[in-house]
Short mmCIF file of N, CA, C and O in Angstrom, two decimals:
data_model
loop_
_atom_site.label_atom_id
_atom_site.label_comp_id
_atom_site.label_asym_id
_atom_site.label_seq_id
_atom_site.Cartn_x
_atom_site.Cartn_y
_atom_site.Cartn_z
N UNK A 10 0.48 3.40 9.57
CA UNK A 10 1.49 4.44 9.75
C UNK A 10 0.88 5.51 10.64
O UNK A 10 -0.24 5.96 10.42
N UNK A 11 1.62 5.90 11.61
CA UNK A 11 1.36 6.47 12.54
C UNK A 11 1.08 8.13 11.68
O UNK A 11 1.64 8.39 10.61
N UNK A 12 0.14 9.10 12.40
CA UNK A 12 -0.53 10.27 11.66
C UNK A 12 1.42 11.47 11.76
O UNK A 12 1.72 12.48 11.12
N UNK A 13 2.23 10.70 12.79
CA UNK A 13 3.25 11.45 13.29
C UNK A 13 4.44 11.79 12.01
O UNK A 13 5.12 12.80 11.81
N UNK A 14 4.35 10.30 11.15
CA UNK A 14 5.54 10.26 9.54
C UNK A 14 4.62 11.18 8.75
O UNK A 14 3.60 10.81 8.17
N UNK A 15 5.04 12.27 8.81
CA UNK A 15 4.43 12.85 7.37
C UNK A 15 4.66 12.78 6.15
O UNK A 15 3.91 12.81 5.17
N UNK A 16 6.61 12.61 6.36
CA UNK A 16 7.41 12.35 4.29
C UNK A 16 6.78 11.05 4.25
O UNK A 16 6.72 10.75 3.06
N UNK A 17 6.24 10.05 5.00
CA UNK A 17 5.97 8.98 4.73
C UNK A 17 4.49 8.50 3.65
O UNK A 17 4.21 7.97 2.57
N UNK A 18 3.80 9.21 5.00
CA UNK A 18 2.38 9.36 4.30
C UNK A 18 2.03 10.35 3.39
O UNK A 18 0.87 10.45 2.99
N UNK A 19 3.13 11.27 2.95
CA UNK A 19 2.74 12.09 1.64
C UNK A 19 3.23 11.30 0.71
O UNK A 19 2.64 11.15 -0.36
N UNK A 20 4.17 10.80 0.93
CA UNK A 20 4.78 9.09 -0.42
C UNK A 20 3.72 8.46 -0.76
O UNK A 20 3.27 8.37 -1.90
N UNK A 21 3.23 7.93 0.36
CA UNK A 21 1.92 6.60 0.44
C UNK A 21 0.56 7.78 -1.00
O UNK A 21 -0.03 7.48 -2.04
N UNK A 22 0.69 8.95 -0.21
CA UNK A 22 -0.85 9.74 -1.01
C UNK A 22 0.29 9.63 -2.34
O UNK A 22 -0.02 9.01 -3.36
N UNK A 23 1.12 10.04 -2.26
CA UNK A 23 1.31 10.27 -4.04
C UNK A 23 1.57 9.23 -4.84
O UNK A 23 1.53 9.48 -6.04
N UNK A 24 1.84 8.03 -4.49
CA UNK A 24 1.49 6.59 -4.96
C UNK A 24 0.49 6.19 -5.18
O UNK A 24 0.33 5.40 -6.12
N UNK A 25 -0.71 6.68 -4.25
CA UNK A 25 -2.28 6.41 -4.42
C UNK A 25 -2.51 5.05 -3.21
O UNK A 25 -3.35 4.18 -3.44
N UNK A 26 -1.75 5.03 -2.11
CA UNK A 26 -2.11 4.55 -1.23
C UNK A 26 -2.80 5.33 -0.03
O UNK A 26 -2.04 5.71 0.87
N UNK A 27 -4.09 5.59 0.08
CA UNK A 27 -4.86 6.10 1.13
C UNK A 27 -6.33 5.55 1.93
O UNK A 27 -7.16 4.79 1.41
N UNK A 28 -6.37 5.96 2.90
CA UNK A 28 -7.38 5.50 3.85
C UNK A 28 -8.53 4.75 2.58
O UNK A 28 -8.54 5.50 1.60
N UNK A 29 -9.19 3.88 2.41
CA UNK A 29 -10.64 3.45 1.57
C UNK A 29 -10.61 2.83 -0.10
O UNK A 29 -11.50 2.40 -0.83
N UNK A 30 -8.47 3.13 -0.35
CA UNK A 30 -8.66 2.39 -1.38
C UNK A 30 -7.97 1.76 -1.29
O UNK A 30 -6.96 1.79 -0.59
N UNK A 31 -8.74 0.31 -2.65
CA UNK A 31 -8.70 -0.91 -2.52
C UNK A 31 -7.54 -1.48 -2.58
O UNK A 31 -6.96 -0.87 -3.48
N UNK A 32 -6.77 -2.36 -2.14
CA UNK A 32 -5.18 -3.16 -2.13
C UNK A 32 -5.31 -4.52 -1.64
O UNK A 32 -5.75 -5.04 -0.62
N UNK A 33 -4.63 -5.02 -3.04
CA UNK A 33 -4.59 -6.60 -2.80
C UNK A 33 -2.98 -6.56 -3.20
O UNK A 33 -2.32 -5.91 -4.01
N UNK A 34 -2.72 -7.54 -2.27
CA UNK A 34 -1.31 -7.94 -2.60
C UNK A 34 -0.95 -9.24 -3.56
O UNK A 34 -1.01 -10.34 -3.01
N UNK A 35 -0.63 -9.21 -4.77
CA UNK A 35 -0.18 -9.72 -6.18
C UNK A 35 0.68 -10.58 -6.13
O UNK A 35 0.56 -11.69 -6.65
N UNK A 36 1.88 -10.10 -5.35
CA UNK A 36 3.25 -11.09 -5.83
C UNK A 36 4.26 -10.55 -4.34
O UNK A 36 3.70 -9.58 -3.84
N UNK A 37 5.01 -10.77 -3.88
CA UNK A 37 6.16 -10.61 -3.34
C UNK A 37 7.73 -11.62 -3.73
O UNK A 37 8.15 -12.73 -4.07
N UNK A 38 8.05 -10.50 -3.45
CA UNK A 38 9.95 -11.19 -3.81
C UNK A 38 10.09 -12.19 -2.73
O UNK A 38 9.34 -12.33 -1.76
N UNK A 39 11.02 -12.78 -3.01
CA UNK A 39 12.05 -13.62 -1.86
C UNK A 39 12.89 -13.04 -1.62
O UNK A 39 13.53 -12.19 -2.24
N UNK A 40 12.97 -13.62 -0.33
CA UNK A 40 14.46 -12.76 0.27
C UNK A 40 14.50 -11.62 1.08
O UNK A 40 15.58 -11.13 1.42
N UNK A 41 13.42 -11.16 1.42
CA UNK A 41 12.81 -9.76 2.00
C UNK A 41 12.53 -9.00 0.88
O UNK A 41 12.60 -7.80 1.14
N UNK A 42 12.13 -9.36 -0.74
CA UNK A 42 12.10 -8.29 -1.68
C UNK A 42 11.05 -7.72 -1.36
O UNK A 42 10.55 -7.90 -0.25
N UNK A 43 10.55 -6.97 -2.25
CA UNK A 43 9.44 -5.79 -2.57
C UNK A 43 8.72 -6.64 -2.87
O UNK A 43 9.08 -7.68 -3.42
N UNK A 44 6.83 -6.15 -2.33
CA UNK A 44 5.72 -6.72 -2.31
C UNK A 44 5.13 -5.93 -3.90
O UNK A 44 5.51 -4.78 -4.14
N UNK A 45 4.32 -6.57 -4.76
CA UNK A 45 3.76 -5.74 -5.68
C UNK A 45 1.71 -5.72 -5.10
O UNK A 45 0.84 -6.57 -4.93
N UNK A 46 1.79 -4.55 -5.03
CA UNK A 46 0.35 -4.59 -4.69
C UNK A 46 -0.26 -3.66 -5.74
O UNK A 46 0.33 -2.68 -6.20
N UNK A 47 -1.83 -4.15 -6.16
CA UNK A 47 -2.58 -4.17 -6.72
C UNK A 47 -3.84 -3.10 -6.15
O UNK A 47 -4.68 -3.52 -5.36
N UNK A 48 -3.88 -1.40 -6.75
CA UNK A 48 -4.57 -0.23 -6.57
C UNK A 48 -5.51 -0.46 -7.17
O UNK A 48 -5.38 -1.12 -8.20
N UNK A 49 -7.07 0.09 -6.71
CA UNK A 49 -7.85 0.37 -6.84
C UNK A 49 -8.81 -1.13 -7.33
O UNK A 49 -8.91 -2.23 -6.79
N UNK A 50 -9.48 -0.52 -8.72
CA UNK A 50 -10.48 -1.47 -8.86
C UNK A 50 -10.79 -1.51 -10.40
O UNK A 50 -10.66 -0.48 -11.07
N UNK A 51 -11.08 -2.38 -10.81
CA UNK A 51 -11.47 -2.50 -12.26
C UNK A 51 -10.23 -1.55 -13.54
O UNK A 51 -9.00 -1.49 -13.58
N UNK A 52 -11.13 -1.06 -14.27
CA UNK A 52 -9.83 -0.18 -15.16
C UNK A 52 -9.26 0.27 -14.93
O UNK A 52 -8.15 0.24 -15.48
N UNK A 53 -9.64 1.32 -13.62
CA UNK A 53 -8.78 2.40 -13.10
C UNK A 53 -7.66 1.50 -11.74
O UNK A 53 -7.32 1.93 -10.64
N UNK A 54 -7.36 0.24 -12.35
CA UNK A 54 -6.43 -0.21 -11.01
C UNK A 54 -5.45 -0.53 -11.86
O UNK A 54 -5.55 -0.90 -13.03
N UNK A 55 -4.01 -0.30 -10.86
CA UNK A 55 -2.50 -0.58 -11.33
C UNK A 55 -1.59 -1.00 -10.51
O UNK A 55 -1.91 -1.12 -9.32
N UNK A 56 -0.49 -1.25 -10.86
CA UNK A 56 -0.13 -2.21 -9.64
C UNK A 56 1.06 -1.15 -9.41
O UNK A 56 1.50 -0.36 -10.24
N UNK A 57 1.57 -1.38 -7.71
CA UNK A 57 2.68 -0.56 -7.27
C UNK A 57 3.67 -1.63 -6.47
O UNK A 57 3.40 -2.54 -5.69
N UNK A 58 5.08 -1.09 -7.04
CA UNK A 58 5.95 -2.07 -5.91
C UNK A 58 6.30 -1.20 -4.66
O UNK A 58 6.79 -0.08 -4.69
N UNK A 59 5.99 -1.87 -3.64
CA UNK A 59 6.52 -1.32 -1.81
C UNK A 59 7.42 -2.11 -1.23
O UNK A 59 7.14 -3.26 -0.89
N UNK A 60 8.45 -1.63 -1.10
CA UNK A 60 9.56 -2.30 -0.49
C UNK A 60 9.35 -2.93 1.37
O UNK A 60 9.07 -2.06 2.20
N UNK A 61 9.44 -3.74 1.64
CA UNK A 61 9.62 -4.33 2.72
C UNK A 61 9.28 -3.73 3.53
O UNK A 61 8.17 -4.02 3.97
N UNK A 62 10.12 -2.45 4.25
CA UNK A 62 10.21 -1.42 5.12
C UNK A 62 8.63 -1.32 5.35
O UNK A 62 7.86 -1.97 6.05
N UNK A 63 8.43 -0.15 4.39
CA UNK A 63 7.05 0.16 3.86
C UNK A 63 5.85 -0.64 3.84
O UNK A 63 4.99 -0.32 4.66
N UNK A 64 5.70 -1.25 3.34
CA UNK A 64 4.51 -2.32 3.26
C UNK A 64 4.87 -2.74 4.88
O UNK A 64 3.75 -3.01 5.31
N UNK A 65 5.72 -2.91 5.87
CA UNK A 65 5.25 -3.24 7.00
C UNK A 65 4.67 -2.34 7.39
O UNK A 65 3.76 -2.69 8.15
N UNK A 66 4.75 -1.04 7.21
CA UNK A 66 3.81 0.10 8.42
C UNK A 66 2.67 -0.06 8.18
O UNK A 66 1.76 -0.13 9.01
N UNK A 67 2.56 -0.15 6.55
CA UNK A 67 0.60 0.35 6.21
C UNK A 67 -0.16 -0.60 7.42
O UNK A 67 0.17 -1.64 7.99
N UNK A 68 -1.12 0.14 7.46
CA UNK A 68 -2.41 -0.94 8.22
C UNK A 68 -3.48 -1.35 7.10
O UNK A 68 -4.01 -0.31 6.70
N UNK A 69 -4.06 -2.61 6.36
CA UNK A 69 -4.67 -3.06 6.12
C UNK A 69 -5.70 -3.21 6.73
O UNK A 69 -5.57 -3.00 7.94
N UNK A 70 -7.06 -3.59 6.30
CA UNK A 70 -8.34 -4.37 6.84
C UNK A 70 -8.84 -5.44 5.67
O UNK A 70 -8.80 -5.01 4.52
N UNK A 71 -9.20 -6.50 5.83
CA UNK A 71 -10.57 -7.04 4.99
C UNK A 71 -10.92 -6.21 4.31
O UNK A 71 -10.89 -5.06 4.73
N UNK A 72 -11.51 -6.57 2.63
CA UNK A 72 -12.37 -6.09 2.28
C UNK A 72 -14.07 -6.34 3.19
O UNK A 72 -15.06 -5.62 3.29
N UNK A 73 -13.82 -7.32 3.57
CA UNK A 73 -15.47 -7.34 4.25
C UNK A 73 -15.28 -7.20 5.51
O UNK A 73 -15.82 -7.99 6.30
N UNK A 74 -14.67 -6.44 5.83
CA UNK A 74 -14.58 -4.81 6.91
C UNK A 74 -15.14 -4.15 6.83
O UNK A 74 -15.50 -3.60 7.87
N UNK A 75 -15.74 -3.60 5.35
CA UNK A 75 -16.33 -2.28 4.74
C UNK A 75 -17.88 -2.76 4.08
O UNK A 75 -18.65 -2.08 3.40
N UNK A 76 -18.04 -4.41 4.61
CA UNK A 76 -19.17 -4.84 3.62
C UNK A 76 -20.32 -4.34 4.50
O UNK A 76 -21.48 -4.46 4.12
#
């Protein structure tokens, strides 16, 4: 997501999607549904649903990007 959407990327921070934490993607719908992705790491991880739209902007990397 471009630095330019701000209502966007203040959604993404208050969901707990930001630059360095961890996201694996869990499950997606059919049909164009909502992706459920999987925050953080160990105890402190929970899962969030992102609708279509959304989950296309984020930019992802590898975890062994950061290894």
């Amino acid at each position: 997501i471009g630095s330019h959407d701000s209502e966007m990327l203040r959604y993404l921070n208050s969901i707990g999607i930001r630059p360095g934490v961890p996201l694996m993607v869990v499950a997606r719908a059919p049909f164009s549904g909502p992706l459920r992705a999987r925050l953080g790491e160990g105890d402190h991880a929970y899962d969030q649903a992102l609708g279509v739209e959304l989950a296309s902007r984020v930019w992802v990397e590898p975890a062994s990007a950061f290894a």
